[in-house]
Coordinates of N, CA and C and ligand atoms in Angstrom, one line a residue:
M1 N 180.5 5.0 190.6 CA 180.6 6.4 191.0 C 180.6 7.3 189.8
D2 N 180.0 8.4 190.0 CA 179.9 9.5 188.9 C 181.3 10.0 188.7
D3 N 181.6 10.1 187.4 CA 183.0 10.7 187.0 C 183.2 12.0 187.6
D4 N 182.1 12.9 187.6 CA 182.3 14.3 188.0 C 182.8 14.3 189.5
S5 N 182.4 13.3 190.3 CA 182.7 13.4 191.7 C 184.2 13.2 192.0
V6 N 185.0 12.7 191.0 CA 186.4 12.5 191.2 C 187.2 13.5 190.3
R7 N 186.6 14.3 189.6 CA 187.3 15.2 188.7 C 188.0 16.3 189.6
P8 N 189.4 16.4 189.4 CA 190.1 17.4 190.3 C 189.7 18.8 189.9
T9 N 189.8 19.7 190.8 CA 189.5 21.1 190.5 C 190.5 21.6 189.5
P10 N 190.1 22.1 188.4 CA 191.0 22.6 187.4 C 191.8 23.8 187.9
R11 N 193.1 23.9 187.4 CA 193.9 25.1 187.7 C 193.3 26.3 187.1
P12 N 193.2 27.4 187.8 CA 192.6 28.6 187.2 C 193.4 29.1 186.1
T13 N 192.7 29.7 185.1 CA 193.4 30.3 184.0 C 193.4 31.8 184.2
L14 N 194.5 32.5 183.8 CA 194.6 34.0 184.1 C 194.5 34.7 182.7
A15 N 193.9 35.8 182.7 CA 193.8 36.6 181.5 C 193.6 38.1 181.8
H16 N 194.0 39.0 180.9 CA 193.7 40.4 181.1 C 192.2 40.5 180.9
P17 N 191.5 41.4 181.8 CA 190.1 41.5 181.6 C 189.7 42.2 180.4
T18 N 188.4 41.9 179.9 CA 187.8 42.7 178.9 C 186.6 43.4 179.6
L19 N 185.9 44.3 178.8 CA 184.8 45.0 179.3 C 183.7 44.0 179.9
A20 N 183.7 42.8 179.3 CA 182.7 41.8 179.7 C 183.0 41.2 181.1
D21 N 184.2 41.5 181.6 CA 184.6 41.0 183.0 C 184.3 42.0 184.1
G22 N 184.0 43.2 183.7 CA 183.8 44.3 184.8 C 182.8 43.9 185.8
A23 N 181.7 43.4 185.4 CA 180.6 43.0 186.3 C 181.0 41.9 187.3
D24 N 181.8 41.0 186.7 CA 182.3 39.9 187.6 C 183.4 40.4 188.6
M25 N 184.2 41.3 188.2 CA 185.2 41.9 189.1 C 184.4 42.6 190.3
W26 N 183.4 43.3 189.9 CA 182.5 43.9 191.0 C 181.9 42.8 191.9
R27 N 181.4 41.7 191.3 CA 180.8 40.7 192.2 C 181.8 40.1 193.1
V28 N 183.0 39.8 192.6 CA 184.1 39.2 193.5 C 184.4 40.2 194.6
A29 N 184.6 41.4 194.2 CA 184.9 42.5 195.3 C 183.7 42.5 196.3
R30 N 182.5 42.5 195.8 CA 181.3 42.5 196.8 C 181.4 41.3 197.7
D31 N 181.5 40.2 197.1 CA 181.5 38.9 197.9 C 182.6 38.8 198.9
S32 N 183.7 39.5 198.6 CA 184.9 39.4 199.5 C 184.5 39.9 200.9
A33 N 183.5 40.9 200.9 CA 183.0 41.5 202.2 C 184.2 42.2 203.0
V34 N 185.3 42.3 202.3 CA 186.4 43.0 202.9 C 186.8 44.3 202.1
L35 N 186.9 44.1 200.8 CA 187.3 45.2 200.0 C 186.3 46.4 200.1
D36 N 186.8 47.6 199.9 CA 185.9 48.7 199.6 C 185.2 48.4 198.3
L37 N 183.9 48.4 198.3 CA 183.1 48.1 197.1 C 182.9 49.4 196.3
N38 N 183.4 49.5 195.1 CA 183.2 50.6 194.3 C 182.0 50.4 193.4
S39 N 181.6 51.4 192.6 CA 180.5 51.3 191.7 C 180.8 50.2 190.6
V40 N 179.8 49.6 190.1 CA 180.0 48.7 188.9 C 180.7 49.5 187.8
Y41 N 180.3 50.8 187.7 CA 180.9 51.6 186.6 C 182.4 51.6 186.8
A42 N 182.9 51.7 188.0 CA 184.4 51.8 188.2 C 185.1 50.5 187.7
Y43 N 184.4 49.4 188.0 CA 185.0 48.1 187.5 C 185.0 48.0 186.0
L44 N 183.9 48.5 185.4 CA 183.8 48.5 183.9 C 184.8 49.4 183.3
L45 N 185.0 50.5 183.9 CA 186.0 51.5 183.4 C 187.4 50.8 183.5
W46 N 187.7 50.1 184.7 CA 188.9 49.5 184.9 C 189.2 48.4 183.9
A47 N 188.2 47.6 183.6 CA 188.3 46.5 182.7 C 188.6 47.0 181.3
R48 N 188.2 48.2 181.0 CA 188.4 48.8 179.6 C 189.8 49.5 179.6
D49 N 190.0 50.4 180.6 CA 191.2 51.3 180.5 C 192.4 50.8 181.1
F50 N 192.3 49.9 182.1 CA 193.5 49.4 182.8 C 193.7 47.9 182.7
S51 N 193.2 47.4 181.5 CA 193.3 45.9 181.3 C 194.7 45.4 181.4
S52 N 195.6 46.1 180.8 CA 197.0 45.6 180.7 C 197.7 45.5 182.0
T53 N 197.1 46.2 183.0 CA 197.7 46.1 184.4 C 196.7 45.5 185.4
S54 N 195.9 44.6 184.8 CA 194.9 43.9 185.6 C 194.8 42.5 185.1
L55 N 194.3 41.6 185.9 CA 194.1 40.2 185.5 C 192.8 39.6 186.2
V56 N 192.2 38.7 185.5 CA 191.1 37.9 186.1 C 191.5 36.5 186.1
A57 N 191.0 35.7 187.1 CA 191.3 34.3 187.1 C 189.9 33.6 186.9
R58 N 189.9 32.5 186.1 CA 188.7 31.7 185.8 C 188.9 30.3 186.1
I59 N 187.9 29.7 186.7 CA 187.8 28.2 186.8 C 186.5 27.8 186.0
D60 N 186.7 26.9 185.1 CA 185.6 26.5 184.2 C 184.9 27.7 183.6
G61 N 185.6 28.7 183.2 CA 185.0 29.8 182.6 C 184.4 30.9 183.5
R62 N 184.3 30.6 184.8 CA 183.7 31.5 185.7 C 184.8 32.3 186.5
V63 N 184.7 33.6 186.5 CA 185.6 34.5 187.2 C 185.6 34.2 188.7
C64 N 186.8 33.8 189.3 CA 186.8 33.5 190.7 C 187.9 34.4 191.4
G65 N 188.4 35.3 190.7 CA 189.4 36.2 191.4 C 189.9 37.3 190.4
F66 N 190.4 38.4 190.9 CA 191.0 39.4 190.0 C 192.0 40.2 190.8
V67 N 192.9 40.8 190.0 CA 193.7 41.9 190.6 C 193.6 43.1 189.7
S68 N 193.5 44.3 190.2 CA 193.4 45.5 189.4 C 194.5 46.4 189.8
G69 N 195.2 47.0 188.8 CA 196.3 47.9 189.1 C 196.5 48.9 188.0
Y70 N 197.4 49.8 188.2 CA 197.8 50.7 187.2 C 199.3 51.1 187.4
L71 N 199.9 51.6 186.3 CA 201.2 52.2 186.5 C 201.1 53.6 186.9
R72 N 201.7 54.1 187.9 CA 201.5 55.4 188.4 C 202.0 56.4 187.3
P73 N 201.1 57.4 187.0 CA 201.4 58.3 185.9 C 202.7 59.1 186.2
D74 N 203.0 59.4 187.4 CA 204.2 60.2 187.7 C 205.4 59.3 188.0
A75 N 205.2 58.0 188.0 CA 206.3 57.0 188.3 C 205.9 55.7 187.6
P76 N 206.1 55.7 186.2 CA 205.6 54.6 185.5 C 206.3 53.2 185.7
G77 N 207.4 53.3 186.5 CA 208.0 52.0 186.8 C 207.4 51.4 188.1
T78 N 206.4 52.1 188.6 CA 205.7 51.6 189.8 C 204.3 51.1 189.5
L79 N 204.1 49.8 189.8 CA 202.8 49.2 189.6 C 202.0 49.3 190.9
M80 N 200.9 50.1 190.9 CA 200.1 50.2 192.1 C 199.0 49.2 192.0
V81 N 198.9 48.3 193.0 CA 197.9 47.3 193.0 C 196.7 47.9 193.8
W82 N 195.6 48.1 193.1 CA 194.5 48.7 193.7 C 193.6 47.7 194.5
Q83 N 193.2 46.6 193.9 CA 192.4 45.7 194.6 C 192.8 44.2 194.2
I84 N 192.8 43.3 195.1 CA 192.9 41.9 194.7 C 192.0 41.1 195.6
A85 N 191.3 40.1 195.0 CA 190.4 39.3 195.8 C 190.2 38.0 195.1
V86 N 190.0 37.0 195.9 CA 189.7 35.6 195.4 C 188.5 35.1 196.1
D87 N 187.6 34.5 195.3 CA 186.3 33.9 195.9 C 186.7 32.9 197.0
A88 N 185.9 32.9 198.1 CA 186.2 32.1 199.3 C 186.5 30.6 198.9
A89 N 185.8 30.1 197.9 CA 186.0 28.7 197.5 C 187.4 28.4 196.9
A90 N 188.0 29.4 196.4 CA 189.3 29.2 195.6 C 190.5 29.7 196.5
R91 N 190.2 30.1 197.7 CA 191.3 30.6 198.5 C 192.2 29.5 199.1
G92 N 193.4 29.9 199.5 CA 194.3 29.0 200.1 C 195.0 28.1 199.2
T93 N 195.0 28.3 197.9 CA 195.6 27.5 196.9 C 196.7 28.2 196.1
G94 N 197.1 29.4 196.6 CA 198.2 30.1 195.9 C 197.7 31.0 194.8
L95 N 196.3 31.1 194.6 CA 195.9 31.8 193.4 C 196.2 33.3 193.5
A96 N 196.0 34.0 194.6 CA 196.3 35.4 194.7 C 197.8 35.6 194.5
G97 N 198.7 34.8 195.0 CA 200.1 34.9 194.7 C 200.4 34.8 193.2
R98 N 199.7 33.8 192.6 CA 199.9 33.6 191.1 C 199.5 34.9 190.4
L99 N 198.3 35.5 190.8 CA 197.8 36.7 190.1 C 198.9 37.8 190.2
L100 N 199.5 38.0 191.4 CA 200.5 39.0 191.6 C 201.7 38.8 190.8
D101 N 202.2 37.5 190.8 CA 203.4 37.2 190.0 C 203.2 37.4 188.5
A102 N 202.0 37.0 188.0 CA 201.7 37.1 186.6 C 201.5 38.6 186.2
L103 N 201.0 39.4 187.1 CA 200.8 40.8 186.8 C 202.1 41.5 186.8
A104 N 203.0 41.2 187.8 CA 204.3 41.8 187.8 C 205.0 41.5 186.5
D105 N 204.9 40.2 186.1 CA 205.6 39.8 184.8 C 205.0 40.5 183.6
A106 N 203.8 40.8 183.6 CA 203.1 41.4 182.5 C 203.5 42.9 182.3
T107 N 204.1 43.5 183.3 CA 204.5 44.9 183.2 C 206.0 45.0 183.3
S108 N 206.5 46.2 183.0 CA 208.0 46.4 183.2 C 208.3 47.1 184.5
A109 N 207.3 47.0 185.4 CA 207.5 47.7 186.7 C 208.7 47.1 187.5
T110 N 209.4 48.0 188.2 CA 210.5 47.5 189.1 C 210.1 47.7 190.5
T111 N 208.9 48.3 190.8 CA 208.4 48.5 192.1 C 206.9 48.2 192.1
L112 N 206.5 47.5 193.2 CA 205.0 47.2 193.3 C 204.6 47.9 194.6
E113 N 203.5 48.6 194.5 CA 202.9 49.3 195.7 C 201.5 48.8 195.9
T114 N 201.1 48.8 197.2 CA 199.7 48.6 197.5 C 199.4 49.2 198.9
T115 N 198.2 49.3 199.3 CA 197.9 49.7 200.6 C 197.1 48.6 201.3
I116 N 197.3 48.5 202.6 CA 196.7 47.4 203.4 C 196.4 47.9 204.8
T117 N 195.2 47.5 205.3 CA 194.9 47.9 206.7 C 195.7 46.9 207.6
E118 N 196.0 47.4 208.8 CA 196.7 46.6 209.8 C 196.0 45.3 210.1
A119 N 194.7 45.3 210.0 CA 193.9 44.1 210.4 C 193.9 43.0 209.4
N120 N 194.3 43.3 208.1 CA 194.1 42.3 207.1 C 195.4 41.4 207.0
A121 N 195.4 40.4 207.8 CA 196.5 39.5 207.9 C 196.8 38.7 206.7
A122 N 195.7 38.3 206.0 CA 195.9 37.5 204.8 C 196.6 38.4 203.7
S123 N 196.1 39.6 203.6 CA 196.7 40.5 202.6 C 198.2 40.8 202.9
R124 N 198.4 41.1 204.2 CA 199.8 41.4 204.6 C 200.7 40.2 204.3
R125 N 200.3 39.0 204.5 CA 201.1 37.8 204.2 C 201.2 37.6 202.7
L126 N 200.2 37.9 202.0 CA 200.2 37.7 200.5 C 201.4 38.6 199.9
F127 N 201.4 39.9 200.4 CA 202.4 40.8 199.8 C 203.8 40.5 200.3
A128 N 203.9 40.1 201.6 CA 205.2 39.8 202.2 C 205.8 38.6 201.5
S129 N 204.9 37.6 201.2 CA 205.4 36.4 200.5 C 205.8 36.8 199.1
F130 N 205.1 37.7 198.4 CA 205.5 38.1 197.1 C 206.9 38.8 197.1
A131 N 207.1 39.6 198.1 CA 208.4 40.3 198.2 C 209.5 39.2 198.4
E132 N 209.2 38.2 199.3 CA 210.2 37.2 199.5 C 210.5 36.4 198.2
R133 N 209.5 36.0 197.5 CA 209.7 35.3 196.3 C 210.6 36.0 195.3
H134 N 210.4 37.3 195.3 CA 211.1 38.2 194.3 C 212.4 38.7 194.9
G135 N 212.8 38.3 196.1 CA 214.0 38.8 196.7 C 214.1 40.3 196.8
A136 N 212.9 40.9 197.1 CA 212.8 42.4 197.1 C 212.6 42.9 198.6
E137 N 212.9 44.1 198.8 CA 212.7 44.7 200.1 C 211.2 45.1 200.2
L138 N 210.7 45.0 201.4 CA 209.3 45.5 201.7 C 209.3 46.6 202.7
D139 N 208.9 47.8 202.3 CA 208.9 48.9 203.2 C 207.4 49.3 203.5
V140 N 207.1 49.5 204.8 CA 205.7 49.9 205.1 C 205.7 51.2 205.8
T141 N 204.9 52.1 205.2 CA 204.9 53.5 205.7 C 203.4 54.0 205.7
E142 N 203.2 55.1 206.4 CA 201.8 55.6 206.4 C 201.5 56.2 205.0
L143 N 200.2 56.0 204.6 CA 199.8 56.8 203.3 C 198.5 57.5 203.6
F144 N 197.4 56.7 203.7 CA 196.1 57.3 204.0 C 195.8 57.0 205.5
T145 N 195.9 58.1 206.3 CA 195.6 57.9 207.7 C 194.1 58.0 208.0
A146 N 193.7 57.7 209.1 CA 192.3 57.8 209.5 C 191.8 59.2 209.3
A147 N 192.7 60.2 209.5 CA 192.4 61.6 209.4 C 192.1 62.0 207.9
H148 N 192.5 61.3 206.9 CA 192.2 61.6 205.5 C 190.8 61.3 205.2
F149 N 190.1 60.4 206.0 CA 188.8 60.0 205.6 C 187.8 60.9 206.3
P150 N 186.7 61.3 205.6 CA 185.7 62.2 206.2 C 185.0 61.5 207.4
A151 N 184.5 62.4 208.3 CA 183.9 61.9 209.5 C 182.6 61.1 209.2
D152 N 182.0 61.4 208.1 CA 180.8 60.6 207.8 C 181.1 59.3 207.0
A153 N 182.3 59.1 206.7 CA 182.7 57.8 206.0 C 184.1 57.4 206.6
P154 N 184.1 57.1 207.9 CA 185.4 56.8 208.5 C 185.9 55.5 208.0
A155 N 187.3 55.4 208.1 CA 187.9 54.1 207.6 C 189.2 53.9 208.4
E156 N 189.6 52.7 208.4 CA 190.9 52.4 209.0 C 192.1 53.0 208.2
A157 N 193.2 53.3 208.8 CA 194.4 53.8 208.1 C 194.8 52.7 207.1
E158 N 195.2 53.2 205.9 CA 195.8 52.3 204.9 C 197.3 52.5 204.8
L159 N 198.0 51.4 205.1 CA 199.5 51.5 205.1 C 200.0 51.2 203.7
L160 N 201.0 52.0 203.3 CA 201.6 51.8 202.0 C 202.6 50.7 202.1
H161 N 202.5 49.7 201.3 CA 203.5 48.6 201.2 C 204.2 48.8 199.9
R162 N 205.5 49.0 200.0 CA 206.3 49.3 198.8 C 207.3 48.2 198.6
I163 N 207.3 47.5 197.5 CA 208.2 46.3 197.3 C 209.1 46.6 196.1
S164 N 210.4 46.6 196.4 CA 211.3 47.0 195.4 C 212.7 46.4 195.7
P165 N 213.6 46.2 194.8 CA 213.4 46.2 193.3 C 212.9 44.9 192.8
L166 N 212.1 44.9 191.8 CA 211.7 43.7 191.1 C 212.7 43.5 189.9
A167 N 213.2 42.3 189.9 CA 214.2 42.0 188.8 C 213.6 42.1 187.5
R168 N 214.4 42.7 186.5 CA 213.9 42.7 185.1 C 215.0 42.2 184.2
Ligands
COA1 C1 193.9 38.2 200.5 C2 193.4 37.1 199.5 C3 193.3 37.7 198.1 C4 194.4 35.9 199.5 O1 193.9 35.0 198.5 P1 194.5 33.5 198.4 O2 194.4 33.0 197.0 O3 193.8 32.7 199.4 O4 196.0 33.7 198.8 P2 197.2 32.7 198.5 O5 196.7 31.3 198.6 O6 197.9 33.1 197.3 O7 198.1 32.9 199.8 C5 199.2 33.9 199.8 C6 199.8 33.9 201.2 O8 198.9 34.4 202.2 C7 198.7 33.5 203.2 N1 197.3 33.6 203.6 C8 196.2 33.4 202.9 N2 195.1 33.6 203.6 C9 195.5 33.9 204.9 C10 194.9 34.2 206.1 N3 193.5 34.2 206.2 N4 195.6 34.5 207.2 C11 197.0 34.5 207.1 N5 197.7 34.2 206.0 C12 197.0 33.9 204.9 C13 199.0 32.1 202.6 O9 199.3 31.1 203.5 C14 200.1 32.5 201.7 O10 201.3 32.6 202.4 P3 202.7 31.8 202.0 O11 203.0 32.4 200.6 O12 203.6 32.1 203.0 O13 202.3 30.4 201.8 C15 192.0 36.5 199.9 O14 192.0 36.1 201.2 C16 190.8 37.5 199.7 O15 190.2 37.7 198.6 N6 190.5 38.3 200.8 C17 189.5 39.3 200.8 C18 189.9 40.5 199.9 C19 191.2 41.2 200.5 O16 191.4 41.3 201.7 N7 192.0 41.7 199.5 C20 193.3 42.4 199.8 C21 193.0 43.8 200.2 S1 194.4 44.8 200.4

């Protein structure tokens, strides 16, 4: 039997992105077919300017997931998670949860926020599970309603999920 056929899938490594990762973050977002796909430029900008509040995951050197976030300028103790995605082949192994845990650890944030559509059960479970692991409250409120989106680019309401306090 070929040795490669029994080699276990290596545990993904996590790192803050560099400019060289921007295009891969865009690819993972595109392939998710769920996330709003922004321009490549936006991911390049993110990889340069918000690297310390973002992470990429790699298996065998290939990017297979990312989380992008920022500390809110008016509330720097709040980590806003903008996008998180894992390639289909790497899902269901706890990778997204690891990305969130590692990102929270990498910042001094005591609150984590994100927005999720009602229909995204995987994402709702991901963040609920994060709150449980951290012994934090999870509050869900309206943020971007359907009325905030223009008629020629309609979108589902995005509910704000606010998780606090994160122990420091
Ligand atoms: C959401 C996403 C990042 C989860 O990635 P993942 O690595 O498979 O997630 P994990 O393995 O860390 O699972 C986290 C939790 O979510 C649950 N979960 C994962 N996929 C699920 C699904 N399709 N339905 C319901 N629950 C799901 C897991 O069981 C786990 O729950 P637990 O902690 O109670 O065991 C991935 O499905 C994805 O990339 N989706 C497309 C992009 C997206 O929707 N991003 C979020 C936008 S807000």
